[in-house]
Amino acid sequence: LAVPTERTNINAPATDISGKRLGVARYNAAGMKLDRIEFARGSWFMPVAGRKFSTIVANPPYVSDMEYVVHEFELRHEPALALRGGDDGLACIKTIIAQAPRHLFKDGWLAIEHGYRQGAAVEILMREAAETDNQRVAIGKRRLAVGADLRQCNLTRETQFSIRGHVVILMQVRA
C-alpha cells in the first residue's frame, strides 16, 4: 500500500495468494482512503494475465528455509507462506524475474525487495534474464533490485527508482 499512498496518480492492482491477507490489505486501504487499488486473489501474475504495466513492485517471500528454522521464534507472528522463499530464499524471486517481461511495457521497470544478503544473487538472476530478453539490467541496492529497459533509459547505480503510469503491486505470494 506504500506505493499508491505516495503516488496518487496511479491505479494499482494488488495480488496475493492468501484471501486472508487480501482482506487485511483491503481493510488497511479503506482506512487510508485508497480507492485506486484493485485487489485480486492468485499467484503472482495469474490475476493480471494479459495485462502490461510500466512498473511492477514485488515484495516476495525471500527467507531461506534454513533462516526460517533459525529465526522461527522471532518470525512466529508472520505466516510462513509470506516469508519462506525456498532452499535459498530465491524461489519466488526467480519466478517473478522469469514472468515479469511478459507483463512490462517496453520501457517498464521491475523492482523486487530481497534479503540483505541476496543482492548479488538477484542481480545475477536479472542479468541472466537480460541475456535472454536482451533488454533488462539489474541495479543493485541493499535490499532492492530494479530492472529496466536499457534502450529507453540511461541508468547508473545512483538512478532513483520512479513510478509512472500504472503499477502492479505483487504482495507476498508463494508461487
Short mmCIF file of N, CA and C in Angstrom, two decimals:
data_model
loop_
_atom_site.label_atom_id
_atom_site.label_comp_id
_atom_site.label_asym_id
_atom_site.label_seq_id
_atom_site.Cartn_x
_atom_site.Cartn_y
_atom_site.Cartn_z
N LEU A 1 0.81 -1.21 0.00
CA LEU A 1 0.00 0.00 0.00
C LEU A 1 0.85 1.26 0.00
N ALA A 2 2.14 1.11 0.21
CA ALA A 2 3.01 2.28 0.27
C ALA A 2 3.09 3.01 -1.06
N VAL A 3 3.13 2.27 -2.16
CA VAL A 3 3.29 2.92 -3.46
C VAL A 3 2.08 3.79 -3.80
N PRO A 4 0.84 3.28 -3.75
CA PRO A 4 -0.28 4.16 -4.07
C PRO A 4 -0.51 5.27 -3.04
N THR A 5 0.03 5.11 -1.85
CA THR A 5 -0.04 6.19 -0.86
C THR A 5 0.83 7.35 -1.30
N GLU A 6 2.02 7.03 -1.83
CA GLU A 6 2.97 8.05 -2.25
C GLU A 6 2.66 8.61 -3.63
N ARG A 7 2.10 7.80 -4.50
CA ARG A 7 1.84 8.20 -5.89
C ARG A 7 0.33 8.19 -6.14
N THR A 8 -0.28 9.34 -6.04
CA THR A 8 -1.73 9.41 -6.14
C THR A 8 -2.24 9.34 -7.57
N ASN A 9 -1.36 9.37 -8.55
CA ASN A 9 -1.78 9.36 -9.95
C ASN A 9 -1.76 7.97 -10.58
N ILE A 10 -1.71 6.92 -9.78
CA ILE A 10 -1.62 5.57 -10.35
C ILE A 10 -2.82 4.72 -9.96
N ASN A 11 -3.07 3.72 -10.77
CA ASN A 11 -4.00 2.64 -10.45
C ASN A 11 -3.14 1.43 -10.15
N ALA A 12 -3.46 0.69 -9.11
CA ALA A 12 -2.56 -0.37 -8.67
C ALA A 12 -3.30 -1.66 -8.38
N PRO A 13 -3.27 -2.63 -9.30
CA PRO A 13 -3.74 -3.96 -8.95
C PRO A 13 -2.80 -4.56 -7.91
N ALA A 14 -3.36 -5.24 -6.94
CA ALA A 14 -2.55 -5.90 -5.91
C ALA A 14 -2.97 -7.35 -5.83
N THR A 15 -2.02 -8.26 -5.97
CA THR A 15 -2.35 -9.68 -5.96
C THR A 15 -1.73 -10.36 -4.75
N ASP A 16 -2.41 -11.37 -4.27
CA ASP A 16 -1.89 -12.20 -3.18
C ASP A 16 -2.59 -13.54 -3.26
N ILE A 17 -1.88 -14.58 -2.92
CA ILE A 17 -2.46 -15.92 -2.96
C ILE A 17 -3.36 -16.16 -1.75
N SER A 18 -3.20 -15.36 -0.71
CA SER A 18 -3.96 -15.54 0.53
C SER A 18 -5.16 -14.60 0.57
N GLY A 19 -6.34 -15.18 0.62
CA GLY A 19 -7.55 -14.37 0.77
C GLY A 19 -7.56 -13.60 2.07
N LYS A 20 -7.03 -14.19 3.12
CA LYS A 20 -6.98 -13.53 4.43
C LYS A 20 -6.11 -12.27 4.36
N ARG A 21 -4.94 -12.38 3.75
CA ARG A 21 -4.05 -11.22 3.64
C ARG A 21 -4.64 -10.16 2.72
N LEU A 22 -5.35 -10.58 1.68
CA LEU A 22 -6.02 -9.60 0.82
C LEU A 22 -7.09 -8.86 1.60
N GLY A 23 -7.79 -9.56 2.48
CA GLY A 23 -8.80 -8.92 3.32
C GLY A 23 -8.18 -7.86 4.22
N VAL A 24 -7.03 -8.18 4.81
CA VAL A 24 -6.33 -7.21 5.65
C VAL A 24 -5.88 -6.02 4.82
N ALA A 25 -5.37 -6.29 3.62
CA ALA A 25 -4.93 -5.20 2.74
C ALA A 25 -6.11 -4.31 2.34
N ARG A 26 -7.25 -4.91 2.03
CA ARG A 26 -8.45 -4.13 1.70
C ARG A 26 -8.87 -3.24 2.87
N TYR A 27 -8.86 -3.82 4.05
CA TYR A 27 -9.22 -3.07 5.26
C TYR A 27 -8.27 -1.89 5.47
N ASN A 28 -6.98 -2.15 5.34
CA ASN A 28 -5.98 -1.09 5.50
C ASN A 28 -6.14 -0.01 4.43
N ALA A 29 -6.38 -0.43 3.20
CA ALA A 29 -6.57 0.54 2.11
C ALA A 29 -7.79 1.42 2.36
N ALA A 30 -8.87 0.82 2.84
CA ALA A 30 -10.08 1.59 3.13
C ALA A 30 -9.81 2.61 4.23
N GLY A 31 -9.05 2.21 5.25
CA GLY A 31 -8.71 3.12 6.34
C GLY A 31 -7.82 4.27 5.88
N MET A 32 -7.06 4.04 4.82
CA MET A 32 -6.18 5.07 4.26
C MET A 32 -6.84 5.81 3.11
N LYS A 33 -8.10 5.47 2.83
CA LYS A 33 -8.86 6.08 1.74
C LYS A 33 -8.18 5.90 0.38
N LEU A 34 -7.63 4.71 0.17
CA LEU A 34 -7.01 4.36 -1.11
C LEU A 34 -8.03 3.57 -1.92
N ASP A 35 -8.66 4.23 -2.87
CA ASP A 35 -9.69 3.56 -3.66
C ASP A 35 -9.22 3.20 -5.07
N ARG A 36 -7.94 3.37 -5.35
CA ARG A 36 -7.41 3.09 -6.69
C ARG A 36 -6.72 1.73 -6.76
N ILE A 37 -6.98 0.88 -5.79
CA ILE A 37 -6.33 -0.43 -5.77
C ILE A 37 -7.35 -1.50 -6.10
N GLU A 38 -6.99 -2.35 -7.04
CA GLU A 38 -7.83 -3.48 -7.46
C GLU A 38 -7.22 -4.74 -6.84
N PHE A 39 -7.88 -5.31 -5.85
CA PHE A 39 -7.37 -6.49 -5.15
C PHE A 39 -7.82 -7.74 -5.88
N ALA A 40 -6.88 -8.66 -6.10
CA ALA A 40 -7.20 -9.91 -6.80
C ALA A 40 -6.43 -11.06 -6.18
N ARG A 41 -7.13 -12.17 -5.96
CA ARG A 41 -6.50 -13.33 -5.36
C ARG A 41 -5.91 -14.22 -6.44
N GLY A 42 -4.66 -14.62 -6.21
CA GLY A 42 -3.99 -15.52 -7.14
C GLY A 42 -2.49 -15.39 -7.01
N SER A 43 -1.80 -16.30 -7.62
CA SER A 43 -0.35 -16.35 -7.53
C SER A 43 0.31 -15.46 -8.57
N TRP A 44 1.16 -14.59 -8.11
CA TRP A 44 1.94 -13.68 -8.93
C TRP A 44 1.13 -13.01 -10.03
N PHE A 45 1.40 -13.33 -11.27
CA PHE A 45 0.80 -12.63 -12.40
C PHE A 45 -0.52 -13.24 -12.87
N MET A 46 -0.93 -14.34 -12.29
CA MET A 46 -2.14 -15.02 -12.74
C MET A 46 -3.37 -14.08 -12.75
N PRO A 47 -3.60 -13.30 -11.70
CA PRO A 47 -4.79 -12.42 -11.71
C PRO A 47 -4.71 -11.27 -12.70
N VAL A 48 -3.54 -10.99 -13.22
CA VAL A 48 -3.39 -9.88 -14.18
C VAL A 48 -2.92 -10.40 -15.54
N ALA A 49 -3.26 -11.65 -15.83
CA ALA A 49 -2.85 -12.27 -17.10
C ALA A 49 -3.27 -11.39 -18.28
N GLY A 50 -2.33 -11.23 -19.20
CA GLY A 50 -2.59 -10.47 -20.41
C GLY A 50 -2.45 -8.96 -20.25
N ARG A 51 -2.21 -8.49 -19.05
CA ARG A 51 -2.07 -7.05 -18.82
C ARG A 51 -0.60 -6.66 -18.74
N LYS A 52 -0.32 -5.41 -19.11
CA LYS A 52 1.04 -4.88 -19.05
C LYS A 52 1.06 -3.63 -18.19
N PHE A 53 2.24 -3.38 -17.61
CA PHE A 53 2.39 -2.28 -16.67
C PHE A 53 3.72 -1.57 -16.91
N SER A 54 3.78 -0.32 -16.52
CA SER A 54 5.03 0.42 -16.63
C SER A 54 5.96 0.08 -15.48
N THR A 55 5.40 -0.35 -14.36
CA THR A 55 6.20 -0.69 -13.18
C THR A 55 5.59 -1.87 -12.46
N ILE A 56 6.42 -2.78 -12.03
CA ILE A 56 6.00 -3.89 -11.18
C ILE A 56 6.86 -3.84 -9.92
N VAL A 57 6.19 -3.81 -8.78
CA VAL A 57 6.88 -3.79 -7.49
C VAL A 57 6.50 -5.06 -6.76
N ALA A 58 7.49 -5.82 -6.31
CA ALA A 58 7.21 -7.10 -5.66
C ALA A 58 7.93 -7.19 -4.32
N ASN A 59 7.21 -7.71 -3.35
CA ASN A 59 7.77 -7.98 -2.03
C ASN A 59 7.52 -9.47 -1.75
N PRO A 60 8.27 -10.33 -2.42
CA PRO A 60 8.02 -11.77 -2.29
C PRO A 60 8.65 -12.34 -1.02
N PRO A 61 8.25 -13.56 -0.68
CA PRO A 61 8.95 -14.26 0.40
C PRO A 61 10.41 -14.48 -0.03
N TYR A 62 11.36 -14.14 0.84
CA TYR A 62 12.77 -14.31 0.48
C TYR A 62 13.62 -14.88 1.62
N VAL A 63 12.98 -15.39 2.65
CA VAL A 63 13.71 -16.02 3.76
C VAL A 63 14.00 -17.46 3.36
N SER A 64 15.27 -17.86 3.46
CA SER A 64 15.62 -19.24 3.11
C SER A 64 15.04 -20.19 4.16
N ASP A 65 14.90 -21.45 3.77
CA ASP A 65 14.36 -22.44 4.71
C ASP A 65 15.21 -22.51 5.98
N MET A 66 16.54 -22.46 5.83
CA MET A 66 17.43 -22.54 7.00
C MET A 66 17.25 -21.30 7.89
N GLU A 67 17.20 -20.11 7.28
CA GLU A 67 16.99 -18.89 8.07
C GLU A 67 15.67 -18.94 8.82
N TYR A 68 14.66 -19.49 8.18
CA TYR A 68 13.35 -19.57 8.81
C TYR A 68 13.41 -20.46 10.06
N VAL A 69 14.09 -21.59 9.94
CA VAL A 69 14.21 -22.51 11.08
C VAL A 69 14.97 -21.83 12.22
N VAL A 70 16.06 -21.15 11.88
CA VAL A 70 16.89 -20.49 12.89
C VAL A 70 16.14 -19.36 13.59
N HIS A 71 15.32 -18.62 12.84
CA HIS A 71 14.64 -17.44 13.39
C HIS A 71 13.14 -17.64 13.57
N GLU A 72 12.71 -18.89 13.62
CA GLU A 72 11.28 -19.18 13.68
C GLU A 72 10.59 -18.50 14.87
N PHE A 73 11.25 -18.44 16.00
CA PHE A 73 10.63 -17.83 17.18
C PHE A 73 10.35 -16.34 16.95
N GLU A 74 11.34 -15.62 16.39
CA GLU A 74 11.15 -14.19 16.14
C GLU A 74 10.11 -13.95 15.04
N LEU A 75 9.96 -14.90 14.13
CA LEU A 75 9.07 -14.74 12.99
C LEU A 75 7.68 -15.34 13.21
N ARG A 76 7.41 -15.79 14.41
CA ARG A 76 6.18 -16.55 14.67
C ARG A 76 4.90 -15.76 14.41
N HIS A 77 4.95 -14.44 14.39
CA HIS A 77 3.74 -13.64 14.17
C HIS A 77 3.42 -13.44 12.69
N GLU A 78 4.33 -13.84 11.82
CA GLU A 78 4.12 -13.73 10.37
C GLU A 78 3.82 -15.11 9.80
N PRO A 79 2.90 -15.21 8.85
CA PRO A 79 2.63 -16.51 8.24
C PRO A 79 3.85 -17.00 7.45
N ALA A 80 4.16 -18.27 7.60
CA ALA A 80 5.31 -18.86 6.89
C ALA A 80 5.20 -18.65 5.39
N LEU A 81 3.98 -18.72 4.86
CA LEU A 81 3.75 -18.55 3.43
C LEU A 81 4.24 -17.18 2.94
N ALA A 82 4.19 -16.18 3.81
CA ALA A 82 4.62 -14.83 3.44
C ALA A 82 6.12 -14.63 3.56
N LEU A 83 6.82 -15.58 4.18
CA LEU A 83 8.25 -15.41 4.45
C LEU A 83 9.15 -16.38 3.70
N ARG A 84 8.75 -17.64 3.65
CA ARG A 84 9.64 -18.69 3.14
C ARG A 84 9.75 -18.65 1.62
N GLY A 85 11.01 -18.51 1.16
CA GLY A 85 11.29 -18.43 -0.26
C GLY A 85 12.04 -19.63 -0.79
N GLY A 86 11.92 -20.78 -0.14
CA GLY A 86 12.58 -21.99 -0.62
C GLY A 86 13.97 -22.16 -0.03
N ASP A 87 14.71 -23.15 -0.56
CA ASP A 87 16.03 -23.50 -0.04
C ASP A 87 16.95 -22.29 0.10
N ASP A 88 17.04 -21.49 -0.95
CA ASP A 88 17.95 -20.34 -0.94
C ASP A 88 17.23 -19.01 -0.76
N GLY A 89 15.91 -19.06 -0.59
CA GLY A 89 15.13 -17.84 -0.44
C GLY A 89 14.82 -17.15 -1.74
N LEU A 90 15.23 -17.73 -2.86
CA LEU A 90 15.09 -17.07 -4.16
C LEU A 90 14.02 -17.67 -5.07
N ALA A 91 13.29 -18.67 -4.59
CA ALA A 91 12.33 -19.37 -5.46
C ALA A 91 11.30 -18.41 -6.05
N CYS A 92 10.69 -17.59 -5.24
CA CYS A 92 9.66 -16.66 -5.73
C CYS A 92 10.28 -15.55 -6.58
N ILE A 93 11.45 -15.10 -6.19
CA ILE A 93 12.14 -14.06 -6.95
C ILE A 93 12.45 -14.56 -8.36
N LYS A 94 12.90 -15.80 -8.48
CA LYS A 94 13.18 -16.38 -9.80
C LYS A 94 11.92 -16.42 -10.66
N THR A 95 10.80 -16.79 -10.05
CA THR A 95 9.54 -16.84 -10.79
C THR A 95 9.15 -15.46 -11.29
N ILE A 96 9.25 -14.46 -10.43
CA ILE A 96 8.88 -13.09 -10.82
C ILE A 96 9.77 -12.60 -11.95
N ILE A 97 11.08 -12.78 -11.83
CA ILE A 97 12.00 -12.32 -12.86
C ILE A 97 11.71 -13.00 -14.19
N ALA A 98 11.37 -14.29 -14.15
CA ALA A 98 11.08 -15.02 -15.38
C ALA A 98 9.78 -14.55 -16.03
N GLN A 99 8.77 -14.22 -15.23
CA GLN A 99 7.46 -13.87 -15.77
C GLN A 99 7.26 -12.39 -16.04
N ALA A 100 8.00 -11.53 -15.37
CA ALA A 100 7.78 -10.08 -15.45
C ALA A 100 7.88 -9.51 -16.87
N PRO A 101 8.84 -9.91 -17.69
CA PRO A 101 8.94 -9.29 -19.02
C PRO A 101 7.65 -9.36 -19.84
N ARG A 102 6.87 -10.40 -19.66
CA ARG A 102 5.59 -10.52 -20.40
C ARG A 102 4.55 -9.52 -19.90
N HIS A 103 4.79 -8.91 -18.74
CA HIS A 103 3.82 -8.00 -18.13
C HIS A 103 4.33 -6.56 -18.05
N LEU A 104 5.49 -6.31 -18.64
CA LEU A 104 6.04 -4.96 -18.63
C LEU A 104 5.97 -4.33 -20.02
N PHE A 105 5.63 -3.04 -20.05
CA PHE A 105 5.76 -2.31 -21.30
C PHE A 105 7.23 -2.24 -21.67
N LYS A 106 7.52 -1.90 -22.91
CA LYS A 106 8.89 -1.86 -23.41
C LYS A 106 9.82 -1.05 -22.51
N ASP A 107 9.37 0.05 -21.97
CA ASP A 107 10.22 0.87 -21.11
C ASP A 107 9.92 0.67 -19.63
N GLY A 108 9.42 -0.52 -19.30
CA GLY A 108 8.98 -0.79 -17.93
C GLY A 108 10.09 -1.06 -16.93
N TRP A 109 9.68 -1.04 -15.66
CA TRP A 109 10.58 -1.28 -14.53
C TRP A 109 10.09 -2.47 -13.72
N LEU A 110 11.03 -3.20 -13.15
CA LEU A 110 10.73 -4.27 -12.20
C LEU A 110 11.53 -3.99 -10.94
N ALA A 111 10.86 -3.89 -9.80
CA ALA A 111 11.55 -3.69 -8.52
C ALA A 111 11.18 -4.85 -7.60
N ILE A 112 12.18 -5.50 -7.03
CA ILE A 112 11.96 -6.65 -6.16
C ILE A 112 12.69 -6.44 -4.85
N GLU A 113 11.96 -6.52 -3.75
CA GLU A 113 12.62 -6.50 -2.44
C GLU A 113 13.23 -7.88 -2.22
N HIS A 114 14.40 -7.90 -1.58
CA HIS A 114 15.08 -9.16 -1.30
C HIS A 114 15.82 -9.04 0.02
N GLY A 115 16.35 -10.15 0.50
CA GLY A 115 17.12 -10.15 1.74
C GLY A 115 18.44 -9.42 1.59
N TYR A 116 18.96 -8.92 2.69
CA TYR A 116 20.18 -8.10 2.63
C TYR A 116 21.39 -8.87 2.13
N ARG A 117 21.37 -10.19 2.18
CA ARG A 117 22.50 -10.99 1.66
C ARG A 117 22.24 -11.52 0.25
N GLN A 118 21.12 -11.15 -0.34
CA GLN A 118 20.73 -11.72 -1.64
C GLN A 118 20.94 -10.78 -2.81
N GLY A 119 21.42 -9.58 -2.57
CA GLY A 119 21.56 -8.59 -3.64
C GLY A 119 22.36 -9.09 -4.83
N ALA A 120 23.51 -9.69 -4.58
CA ALA A 120 24.36 -10.17 -5.67
C ALA A 120 23.65 -11.28 -6.46
N ALA A 121 22.99 -12.19 -5.76
CA ALA A 121 22.30 -13.29 -6.44
C ALA A 121 21.14 -12.76 -7.29
N VAL A 122 20.40 -11.79 -6.77
CA VAL A 122 19.28 -11.23 -7.53
C VAL A 122 19.80 -10.47 -8.74
N GLU A 123 20.90 -9.76 -8.57
CA GLU A 123 21.49 -9.05 -9.69
C GLU A 123 21.91 -10.03 -10.79
N ILE A 124 22.51 -11.15 -10.40
CA ILE A 124 22.90 -12.17 -11.38
C ILE A 124 21.66 -12.72 -12.09
N LEU A 125 20.60 -13.00 -11.34
CA LEU A 125 19.37 -13.51 -11.96
C LEU A 125 18.82 -12.51 -12.97
N MET A 126 18.86 -11.22 -12.63
CA MET A 126 18.36 -10.21 -13.56
C MET A 126 19.27 -10.08 -14.78
N ARG A 127 20.57 -10.18 -14.56
CA ARG A 127 21.49 -10.10 -15.70
C ARG A 127 21.33 -11.32 -16.61
N GLU A 128 21.12 -12.49 -16.03
CA GLU A 128 20.88 -13.68 -16.85
C GLU A 128 19.59 -13.52 -17.65
N ALA A 129 18.56 -12.95 -17.04
CA ALA A 129 17.33 -12.69 -17.77
C ALA A 129 17.58 -11.68 -18.88
N ALA A 130 18.50 -10.74 -18.65
CA ALA A 130 18.83 -9.74 -19.66
C ALA A 130 19.45 -10.39 -20.89
N GLU A 131 20.23 -11.43 -20.68
CA GLU A 131 20.87 -12.10 -21.80
C GLU A 131 19.85 -12.80 -22.68
N THR A 132 18.78 -13.31 -22.09
CA THR A 132 17.76 -13.98 -22.89
C THR A 132 16.73 -12.98 -23.41
N ASP A 133 16.50 -11.91 -22.67
CA ASP A 133 15.50 -10.90 -23.03
C ASP A 133 16.13 -9.77 -23.83
N ASN A 134 17.43 -9.60 -23.70
CA ASN A 134 18.21 -8.58 -24.41
C ASN A 134 17.75 -7.15 -24.08
N GLN A 135 17.19 -6.95 -22.90
CA GLN A 135 16.78 -5.59 -22.57
C GLN A 135 16.77 -5.27 -21.08
N ARG A 136 16.91 -6.19 -20.21
CA ARG A 136 16.82 -5.90 -18.78
C ARG A 136 18.20 -5.81 -18.15
N VAL A 137 18.31 -4.97 -17.15
CA VAL A 137 19.55 -4.84 -16.40
C VAL A 137 19.20 -4.71 -14.93
N ALA A 138 20.09 -5.11 -14.08
CA ALA A 138 19.84 -5.00 -12.64
C ALA A 138 20.61 -3.83 -12.05
N ILE A 139 19.96 -3.11 -11.18
CA ILE A 139 20.61 -2.08 -10.39
C ILE A 139 20.50 -2.56 -8.95
N GLY A 140 21.60 -2.93 -8.34
CA GLY A 140 21.55 -3.49 -7.00
C GLY A 140 21.50 -2.41 -5.94
N LYS A 141 20.58 -2.53 -5.02
CA LYS A 141 20.53 -1.72 -3.81
C LYS A 141 20.66 -2.71 -2.66
N ARG A 142 20.75 -2.22 -1.46
CA ARG A 142 20.93 -3.12 -0.33
C ARG A 142 19.84 -4.17 -0.24
N ARG A 143 18.58 -3.78 -0.41
CA ARG A 143 17.50 -4.75 -0.34
C ARG A 143 16.49 -4.55 -1.45
N LEU A 144 16.92 -3.93 -2.56
CA LEU A 144 16.03 -3.71 -3.68
C LEU A 144 16.82 -3.84 -4.97
N ALA A 145 16.31 -4.64 -5.89
CA ALA A 145 16.92 -4.75 -7.21
C ALA A 145 15.90 -4.24 -8.22
N VAL A 146 16.36 -3.42 -9.15
CA VAL A 146 15.48 -2.83 -10.15
C VAL A 146 15.99 -3.19 -11.53
N GLY A 147 15.10 -3.64 -12.39
CA GLY A 147 15.45 -3.93 -13.77
C GLY A 147 14.74 -2.94 -14.67
N ALA A 148 15.41 -2.47 -15.70
CA ALA A 148 14.80 -1.51 -16.62
C ALA A 148 15.27 -1.76 -18.03
N ASP A 149 14.57 -1.21 -18.99
CA ASP A 149 14.90 -1.36 -20.39
C ASP A 149 16.03 -0.39 -20.74
N LEU A 150 17.18 -0.91 -21.06
CA LEU A 150 18.35 -0.07 -21.35
C LEU A 150 18.19 0.75 -22.62
N ARG A 151 17.35 0.31 -23.54
CA ARG A 151 17.18 1.07 -24.77
C ARG A 151 16.45 2.38 -24.52
N GLN A 152 15.76 2.49 -23.39
CA GLN A 152 14.97 3.69 -23.11
C GLN A 152 15.56 4.54 -21.98
N CYS A 153 16.51 4.01 -21.23
CA CYS A 153 16.98 4.70 -20.03
C CYS A 153 18.50 4.77 -20.01
N ASN A 154 19.02 5.84 -19.44
CA ASN A 154 20.45 5.94 -19.18
C ASN A 154 20.61 5.71 -17.69
N LEU A 155 20.95 4.49 -17.32
CA LEU A 155 20.94 4.11 -15.91
C LEU A 155 22.33 4.10 -15.31
N THR A 156 22.40 4.47 -14.05
CA THR A 156 23.61 4.34 -13.26
C THR A 156 23.21 3.70 -11.94
N ARG A 157 24.17 3.35 -11.14
CA ARG A 157 23.86 2.77 -9.84
C ARG A 157 23.14 3.78 -8.95
N GLU A 158 23.24 5.05 -9.24
CA GLU A 158 22.58 6.07 -8.44
C GLU A 158 21.19 6.42 -8.94
N THR A 159 20.75 5.79 -10.04
CA THR A 159 19.44 6.10 -10.60
C THR A 159 18.36 5.92 -9.53
N GLN A 160 17.50 6.91 -9.41
CA GLN A 160 16.39 6.82 -8.47
C GLN A 160 15.25 6.03 -9.09
N PHE A 161 14.65 5.15 -8.33
CA PHE A 161 13.51 4.38 -8.80
C PHE A 161 12.29 5.30 -8.83
N SER A 162 11.63 5.40 -9.97
CA SER A 162 10.44 6.24 -10.06
C SER A 162 9.29 5.43 -10.62
N ILE A 163 8.09 5.87 -10.35
CA ILE A 163 6.90 5.16 -10.75
C ILE A 163 6.11 6.05 -11.69
N ARG A 164 5.72 5.50 -12.86
CA ARG A 164 4.92 6.26 -13.80
C ARG A 164 3.77 5.39 -14.27
N GLY A 165 2.67 6.01 -14.56
CA GLY A 165 1.55 5.28 -15.15
C GLY A 165 0.92 4.28 -14.21
N HIS A 166 0.69 3.07 -14.70
CA HIS A 166 0.06 2.02 -13.92
C HIS A 166 1.11 1.15 -13.24
N VAL A 167 0.78 0.65 -12.08
CA VAL A 167 1.69 -0.18 -11.30
C VAL A 167 0.95 -1.44 -10.88
N VAL A 168 1.61 -2.54 -10.90
CA VAL A 168 1.07 -3.74 -10.26
C VAL A 168 1.92 -4.01 -9.04
N ILE A 169 1.28 -4.16 -7.91
CA ILE A 169 1.99 -4.46 -6.67
C ILE A 169 1.71 -5.93 -6.36
N LEU A 170 2.77 -6.70 -6.32
CA LEU A 170 2.62 -8.12 -6.05
C LEU A 170 3.02 -8.35 -4.60
N MET A 171 2.05 -8.48 -3.75
CA MET A 171 2.33 -8.66 -2.33
C MET A 171 2.75 -10.09 -2.06
N GLN A 172 3.17 -10.36 -0.88
CA GLN A 172 3.78 -11.62 -0.51
C GLN A 172 2.95 -12.83 -0.96
N VAL A 173 3.43 -13.44 -2.03
CA VAL A 173 2.73 -14.57 -2.62
C VAL A 173 3.74 -15.68 -2.87
N ARG A 174 3.32 -16.87 -2.67
CA ARG A 174 4.20 -18.00 -2.97
C ARG A 174 3.70 -18.69 -4.23
N ALA A 175 4.58 -18.82 -5.19
CA ALA A 175 4.19 -19.45 -6.46
C ALA A 175 3.96 -20.93 -6.29
#
